[in-house]
mmCIF file of C-alpha atoms in Angstrom:
data_model
loop_
_atom_site.group_PDB
_atom_site.id
_atom_site.type_symbol
_atom_site.label_atom_id
_atom_site.label_comp_id
_atom_site.label_asym_id
_atom_site.label_seq_id
_atom_site.Cartn_x
_atom_site.Cartn_y
_atom_site.Cartn_z
ATOM 1 C CA UNK A 519 12.354 16.970 5.978
ATOM 2 C CA UNK A 520 13.096 15.035 9.091
ATOM 3 C CA UNK A 521 15.205 11.909 8.857
ATOM 4 C CA UNK A 522 14.294 8.640 10.560
ATOM 5 C CA UNK A 523 16.264 9.831 13.639
ATOM 6 C CA UNK A 524 13.954 12.839 13.974
ATOM 7 C CA UNK A 525 16.606 15.374 12.899
ATOM 8 C CA UNK A 526 17.060 17.580 9.873
ATOM 9 C CA UNK A 527 20.037 16.652 7.716
ATOM 10 C CA UNK A 528 22.132 18.995 5.595
ATOM 11 C CA UNK A 529 22.051 18.245 1.869
ATOM 12 C CA UNK A 530 24.583 20.972 1.192
ATOM 13 C CA UNK A 531 27.697 21.766 3.173
ATOM 14 C CA UNK A 532 27.027 25.515 3.350
ATOM 15 C CA UNK A 533 23.951 25.114 5.565
ATOM 16 C CA UNK A 534 25.572 22.936 8.247
ATOM 17 C CA UNK A 535 25.408 25.691 10.880
ATOM 18 C CA UNK A 536 21.743 26.317 10.160
ATOM 19 C CA UNK A 537 20.968 22.587 10.455
ATOM 20 C CA UNK A 538 22.925 22.352 13.736
ATOM 21 C CA UNK A 539 20.974 25.353 15.122
ATOM 22 C CA UNK A 540 17.651 23.950 13.895
ATOM 23 C CA UNK A 541 18.346 20.534 15.452
ATOM 24 C CA UNK A 542 19.218 22.164 18.783
ATOM 25 C CA UNK A 543 15.834 23.978 18.668
ATOM 26 C CA UNK A 544 14.117 20.682 17.779
ATOM 27 C CA UNK A 545 15.619 19.045 20.842
ATOM 28 C CA UNK A 546 14.296 21.789 23.163
ATOM 29 C CA UNK A 547 10.825 22.284 21.755
ATOM 30 C CA UNK A 548 8.966 19.073 21.016
ATOM 31 C CA UNK A 549 6.091 20.821 19.307
ATOM 32 C CA UNK A 550 8.463 22.124 16.626
ATOM 33 C CA UNK A 551 9.200 18.617 15.372
ATOM 34 C CA UNK A 552 5.458 18.089 15.047
ATOM 35 C CA UNK A 553 5.183 21.299 12.982
ATOM 36 C CA UNK A 554 8.067 20.180 10.722
ATOM 37 C CA UNK A 555 6.449 16.773 10.284
ATOM 38 C CA UNK A 556 3.088 18.300 9.457
ATOM 39 C CA UNK A 557 4.252 20.961 7.023
ATOM 40 C CA UNK A 558 7.515 19.513 5.688
ATOM 41 C CA UNK A 559 7.122 15.775 6.139
ATOM 42 C CA UNK A 560 9.491 12.975 6.990
ATOM 43 C CA UNK A 561 12.446 12.162 4.723
ATOM 44 C CA UNK A 562 11.517 9.504 2.197
ATOM 45 C CA UNK A 563 7.745 9.948 2.342
ATOM 46 C CA UNK A 564 5.590 11.652 -0.239
ATOM 47 C CA UNK A 565 3.138 13.245 2.127
ATOM 48 C CA UNK A 566 3.499 14.919 5.518
ATOM 49 C CA UNK A 567 2.100 12.955 8.445
ATOM 50 C CA UNK A 568 -1.003 14.612 9.883
ATOM 51 C CA UNK A 569 -0.462 16.000 13.398
ATOM 52 C CA UNK A 570 -3.148 17.533 15.546
ATOM 53 C CA UNK A 571 -1.124 20.476 16.871
ATOM 54 C CA UNK A 572 -4.192 22.174 18.347
ATOM 55 C CA UNK A 573 -5.001 19.110 20.488
ATOM 56 C CA UNK A 574 -1.349 18.797 21.537
ATOM 57 C CA UNK A 575 -1.172 22.454 22.553
ATOM 58 C CA UNK A 576 -4.603 22.222 24.245
ATOM 59 C CA UNK A 577 -3.396 19.281 26.304
ATOM 60 C CA UNK A 578 -0.238 21.170 27.194
ATOM 61 C CA UNK A 579 -2.272 24.238 28.318
ATOM 62 C CA UNK A 580 -4.559 21.960 30.366
ATOM 63 C CA UNK A 581 -1.572 20.357 32.100
ATOM 64 C CA UNK A 582 -2.149 17.001 30.428
ATOM 65 C CA UNK A 583 1.341 16.609 28.936
ATOM 66 C CA UNK A 584 3.547 13.624 29.550
ATOM 67 C CA UNK A 585 6.793 13.796 31.506
ATOM 68 C CA UNK A 586 8.959 14.171 28.354
ATOM 69 C CA UNK A 587 6.839 17.156 27.226
ATOM 70 C CA UNK A 588 7.182 18.710 30.682
ATOM 71 C CA UNK A 589 10.949 18.477 30.497
ATOM 72 C CA UNK A 590 11.201 19.806 26.955
ATOM 73 C CA UNK A 591 10.259 23.433 26.308
ATOM 74 C CA UNK A 592 7.868 23.971 29.197
ATOM 75 C CA UNK A 593 7.855 27.112 31.212
ATOM 76 C CA UNK A 594 5.718 28.882 33.786
ATOM 77 C CA UNK A 595 5.632 32.669 33.884
ATOM 78 C CA UNK A 596 3.480 34.668 36.272
ATOM 79 C CA UNK A 597 2.034 38.128 35.951
ATOM 80 C CA UNK A 598 2.430 39.946 39.282
ATOM 81 C CA UNK A 599 -0.975 40.796 40.858
ATOM 82 C CA UNK A 600 -2.912 39.174 38.009
ATOM 83 C CA UNK A 601 -6.379 37.955 38.994
ATOM 84 C CA UNK A 602 -7.976 34.853 37.543
ATOM 85 C CA UNK A 603 -10.603 35.787 34.940
ATOM 86 C CA UNK A 604 -9.562 39.466 34.759
ATOM 87 C CA UNK A 605 -6.498 39.319 32.504
ATOM 88 C CA UNK A 606 -7.133 40.786 29.055
ATOM 89 C CA UNK A 607 -4.363 40.584 26.454
ATOM 90 C CA UNK A 608 -4.265 42.167 22.994
ATOM 91 C CA UNK A 609 -2.367 41.211 19.890
ATOM 92 C CA UNK A 610 -2.238 44.337 17.635
ATOM 93 C CA UNK A 611 -0.534 43.579 14.344
ATOM 94 C CA UNK A 612 -0.426 46.241 11.662
ATOM 95 C CA UNK A 613 -1.811 44.875 8.385
ATOM 96 C CA UNK A 614 1.123 46.219 6.356
ATOM 97 C CA UNK A 615 3.150 43.039 6.176
ATOM 98 C CA UNK A 616 3.379 39.377 7.062
ATOM 99 C CA UNK A 617 3.949 38.031 10.591
ATOM 100 C CA UNK A 618 7.573 37.474 11.602
ATOM 101 C CA UNK A 619 9.089 35.624 14.534
ATOM 102 C CA UNK A 620 8.687 38.597 16.879
ATOM 103 C CA UNK A 621 4.957 38.750 16.084
ATOM 104 C CA UNK A 622 4.671 35.033 16.748
ATOM 105 C CA UNK A 623 6.416 35.389 20.107
ATOM 106 C CA UNK A 624 4.128 38.234 21.160
ATOM 107 C CA UNK A 625 1.004 36.390 20.002
ATOM 108 C CA UNK A 626 2.002 33.172 21.762
ATOM 109 C CA UNK A 627 2.753 35.017 25.012
ATOM 110 C CA UNK A 628 -0.575 36.818 24.856
ATOM 111 C CA UNK A 629 -2.325 33.466 24.318
ATOM 112 C CA UNK A 630 -0.336 31.892 27.144
ATOM 113 C CA UNK A 631 -1.383 34.553 29.652
ATOM 114 C CA UNK A 632 -5.018 34.679 28.518
ATOM 115 C CA UNK A 633 -5.268 30.850 28.951
ATOM 116 C CA UNK A 634 -3.280 30.702 32.195
ATOM 117 C CA UNK A 635 -5.464 33.317 33.859
ATOM 118 C CA UNK A 636 -8.724 32.310 32.082
ATOM 119 C CA UNK A 637 -8.923 35.771 30.543
ATOM 120 C CA UNK A 638 -9.393 37.234 27.097
ATOM 121 C CA UNK A 639 -7.211 37.621 24.022
ATOM 122 C CA UNK A 640 -8.295 40.331 21.624
ATOM 123 C CA UNK A 641 -6.998 40.361 18.055
ATOM 124 C CA UNK A 642 -7.021 44.054 17.045
ATOM 125 C CA UNK A 643 -5.540 45.222 13.782
ATOM 126 C CA UNK A 644 -3.836 48.571 13.924
ATOM 127 C CA UNK A 645 -5.289 50.039 10.716
ATOM 128 C CA UNK A 646 -4.236 53.623 11.239
ATOM 129 C CA UNK A 647 -1.954 53.787 8.159
ATOM 130 C CA UNK A 648 -4.257 52.917 5.249
ATOM 131 C CA UNK A 649 -1.599 53.682 2.607
ATOM 132 C CA UNK A 650 0.461 50.625 3.720
ATOM 133 C CA UNK A 651 -2.346 48.223 4.679
ATOM 134 C CA UNK A 652 -3.885 45.464 2.608
ATOM 135 C CA UNK A 653 -6.635 42.874 3.077
ATOM 136 C CA UNK A 654 -4.095 40.309 1.828
ATOM 137 C CA UNK A 655 -1.976 40.935 4.940
ATOM 138 C CA UNK A 656 -5.053 40.719 7.228
ATOM 139 C CA UNK A 657 -6.014 37.325 5.690
ATOM 140 C CA UNK A 658 -2.461 36.008 5.910
ATOM 141 C CA UNK A 659 -2.017 37.143 9.527
ATOM 142 C CA UNK A 660 -5.299 35.450 10.525
ATOM 143 C CA UNK A 661 -4.203 32.269 8.706
ATOM 144 C CA UNK A 662 -0.810 32.385 10.431
ATOM 145 C CA UNK A 663 -2.466 32.842 13.858
ATOM 146 C CA UNK A 664 -4.694 29.862 13.140
ATOM 147 C CA UNK A 665 -1.628 27.798 12.166
ATOM 148 C CA UNK A 666 -0.058 28.741 15.523
ATOM 149 C CA UNK A 667 -3.269 27.620 17.261
ATOM 150 C CA UNK A 668 -4.096 31.147 18.420
ATOM 151 C CA UNK A 669 -7.796 32.004 18.713
ATOM 152 C CA UNK A 670 -8.927 35.290 20.107
ATOM 153 C CA UNK A 671 -11.850 37.645 20.106
ATOM 154 C CA UNK A 672 -12.276 39.608 16.958
ATOM 155 C CA UNK A 673 -10.625 40.646 14.877
ATOM 156 C CA UNK A 674 -11.385 44.248 15.627
ATOM 157 C CA UNK A 675 -9.770 47.299 14.050
ATOM 158 C CA UNK A 676 -8.400 50.421 15.686
ATOM 159 C CA UNK A 677 -10.451 52.518 13.260
ATOM 160 C CA UNK A 678 -13.608 50.996 14.794
ATOM 161 C CA UNK A 679 -12.914 53.139 17.845
ATOM 162 C CA UNK A 680 -12.216 56.471 16.066
ATOM 163 C CA UNK A 681 -15.641 57.980 16.868
ATOM 164 C CA UNK A 682 -15.197 57.114 20.558
ATOM 165 C CA UNK A 683 -11.632 58.483 20.576
ATOM 166 C CA UNK A 684 -12.731 61.719 18.901
ATOM 167 C CA UNK A 685 -15.514 62.135 21.439
ATOM 168 C CA UNK A 686 -13.104 61.546 24.327
ATOM 169 C CA UNK A 687 -10.586 64.032 22.850
#
């Protein structure tokens, strides 16, 4: 967990580099320390401190962050020629495994653009390989998206559109 100084401390010598990397990430992204506090807890306490990440992120998206938050981990990316209210993003995980950091990055960017341009975010599972897919993965992906504070339309499934695609073909 986090120590009283807000940093992770190595309990074993062999993970020093990992701890140094993690602390550098903590210093750049303030929301990460809130995640660690919520799910890991502070050193010396029995229970994690509750943190309302959704409210924190909502305030950040609404521009209601304090100066420290603006300095740490904030960014502003534009989509060329994007029109307010017309941007539609899609997060299409395949339900054949758990989310990884690349999925999280893609989902967070899709959410960022849909919020910034007051558009839509569609969660659409690519279920075109039934031999590898499982409802366990669908449930876990939806739970992970919720943990990241990502809400979108759906979920929908690619197979929902097979009749339309066959007709078009």
